[in-house]
Coordinates of C-alpha atoms in Angstrom, one line a residue:
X1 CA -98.5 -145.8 -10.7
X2 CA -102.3 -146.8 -11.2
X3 CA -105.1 -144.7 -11.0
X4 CA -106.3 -146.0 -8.4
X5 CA -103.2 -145.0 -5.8
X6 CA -104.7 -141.4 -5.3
X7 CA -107.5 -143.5 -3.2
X8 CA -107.6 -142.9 0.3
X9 CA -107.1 -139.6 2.8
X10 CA -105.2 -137.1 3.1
X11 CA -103.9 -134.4 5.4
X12 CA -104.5 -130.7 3.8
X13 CA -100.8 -129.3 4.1
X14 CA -101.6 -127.3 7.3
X15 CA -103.0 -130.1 8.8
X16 CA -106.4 -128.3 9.4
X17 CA -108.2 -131.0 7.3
X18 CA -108.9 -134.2 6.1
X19 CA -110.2 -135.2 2.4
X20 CA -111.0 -138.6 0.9
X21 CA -110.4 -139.3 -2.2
X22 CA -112.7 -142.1 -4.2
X23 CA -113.7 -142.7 -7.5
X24 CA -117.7 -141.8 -8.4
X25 CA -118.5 -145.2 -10.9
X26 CA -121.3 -143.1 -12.0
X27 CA -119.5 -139.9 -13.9
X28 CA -115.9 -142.0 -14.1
X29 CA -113.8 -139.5 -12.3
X30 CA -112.2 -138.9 -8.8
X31 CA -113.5 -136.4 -6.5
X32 CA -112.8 -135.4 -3.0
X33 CA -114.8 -134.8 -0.2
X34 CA -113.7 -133.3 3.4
X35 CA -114.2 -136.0 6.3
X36 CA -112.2 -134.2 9.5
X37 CA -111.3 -131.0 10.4
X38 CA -109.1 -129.7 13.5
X39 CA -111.5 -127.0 14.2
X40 CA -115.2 -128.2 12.9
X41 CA -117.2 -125.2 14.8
X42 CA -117.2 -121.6 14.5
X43 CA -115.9 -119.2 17.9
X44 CA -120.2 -119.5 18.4
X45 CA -120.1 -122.9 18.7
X46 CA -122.2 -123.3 15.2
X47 CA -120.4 -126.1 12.7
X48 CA -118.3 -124.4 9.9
X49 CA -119.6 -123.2 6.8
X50 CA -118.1 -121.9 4.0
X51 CA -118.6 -118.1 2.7
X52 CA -121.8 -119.3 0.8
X53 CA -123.4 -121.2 4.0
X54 CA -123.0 -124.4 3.3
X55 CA -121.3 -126.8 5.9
X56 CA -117.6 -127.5 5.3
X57 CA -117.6 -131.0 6.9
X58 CA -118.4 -133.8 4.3
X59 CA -118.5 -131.1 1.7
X60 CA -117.1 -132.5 -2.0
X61 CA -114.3 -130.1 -2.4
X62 CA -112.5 -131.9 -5.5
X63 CA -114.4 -132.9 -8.8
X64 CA -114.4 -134.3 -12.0
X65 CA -110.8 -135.6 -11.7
X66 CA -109.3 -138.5 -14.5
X67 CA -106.3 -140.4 -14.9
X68 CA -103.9 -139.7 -18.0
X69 CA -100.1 -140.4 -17.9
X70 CA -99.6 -140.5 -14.1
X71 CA -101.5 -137.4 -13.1
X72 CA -105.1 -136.9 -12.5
X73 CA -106.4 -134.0 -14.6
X74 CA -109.1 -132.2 -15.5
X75 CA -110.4 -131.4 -12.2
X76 CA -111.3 -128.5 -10.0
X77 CA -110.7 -127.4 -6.3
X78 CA -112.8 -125.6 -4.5
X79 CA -111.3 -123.4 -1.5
X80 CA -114.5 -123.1 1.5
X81 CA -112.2 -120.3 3.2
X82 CA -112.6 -118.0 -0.1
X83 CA -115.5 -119.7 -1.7
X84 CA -113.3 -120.1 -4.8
X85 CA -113.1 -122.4 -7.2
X86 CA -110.0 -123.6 -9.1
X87 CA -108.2 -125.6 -12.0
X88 CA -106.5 -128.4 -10.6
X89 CA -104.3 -131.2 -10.6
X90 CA -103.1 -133.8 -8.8
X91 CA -99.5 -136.2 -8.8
X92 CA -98.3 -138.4 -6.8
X93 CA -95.0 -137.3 -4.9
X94 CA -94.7 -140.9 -3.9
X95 CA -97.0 -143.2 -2.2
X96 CA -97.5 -141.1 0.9
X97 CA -97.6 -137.4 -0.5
X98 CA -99.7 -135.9 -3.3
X99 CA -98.8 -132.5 -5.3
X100 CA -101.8 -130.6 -5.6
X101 CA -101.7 -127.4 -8.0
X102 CA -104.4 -125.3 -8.0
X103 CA -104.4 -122.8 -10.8
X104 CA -106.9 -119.7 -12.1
X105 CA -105.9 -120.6 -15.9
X106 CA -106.1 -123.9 -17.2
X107 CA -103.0 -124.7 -18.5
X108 CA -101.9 -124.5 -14.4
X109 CA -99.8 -121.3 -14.9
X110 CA -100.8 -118.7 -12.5
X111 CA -101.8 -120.9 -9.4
X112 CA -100.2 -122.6 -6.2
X113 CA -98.9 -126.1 -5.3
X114 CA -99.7 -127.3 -2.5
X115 CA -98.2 -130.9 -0.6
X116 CA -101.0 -133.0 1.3
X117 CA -99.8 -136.4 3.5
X118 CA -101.6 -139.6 3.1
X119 CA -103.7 -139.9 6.8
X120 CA -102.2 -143.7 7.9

């Protein structure tokens, strides 16, 4: 696989979101940004923030990301439901689903995988 086959978006794996993935020329890695989501407003009506305030929709939620050996490494996930931040990683299943593991150590031990569908 290329590098570039991680391009396009993707269905969180409870299908309460939407992220694109692209390549940033300008710092040479791939990121990920959050361009739908099933719910976009609060019970009050208000759009939805994450814990620290800042609006969820078309917030860059995956950073710094390179290509090495099939897998895109080095990155980090951010989680706008706990205002966490992660190690993470990224594989391609196959063209149409994407292993995301999100980890608290960086060699991806203690963490969670995670299975995202490619939005057609």
């Amino acid at each position: 696989q290329e590098a570039d086959s991680v391009l396009g978006k993707w269905f969180t794996e409870d299908n309460k979101g939407q992220v694109e993935i692209f390549f940033d020329q300008a710092t040479s890695t791939y990121n990920g940004k959050i361009v739908w989501l099933k719910n976009p407003k609060e019970s009050n009506g208000q759009a939805k923030r994450d814990i620290n305030g800042d609006l969820v929709l078309n917030m860059v939620n995956l950073t710094g990301f390179v290509f090495e050996d099939g897998e895109w490494i080095e990155g980090k996930i951010y989680d706008p439901e706990s205002g966490k931040t992660y190690y993470c990683t990224l594989s391609l299943v196959n063209h149409n689903k994407l292993k995301i593991r999100g980890s608290i150590d960086p060699m991806g031990w203690l963490g969670e995988t995670q299975y995202w569908n490619r939005v057609n």
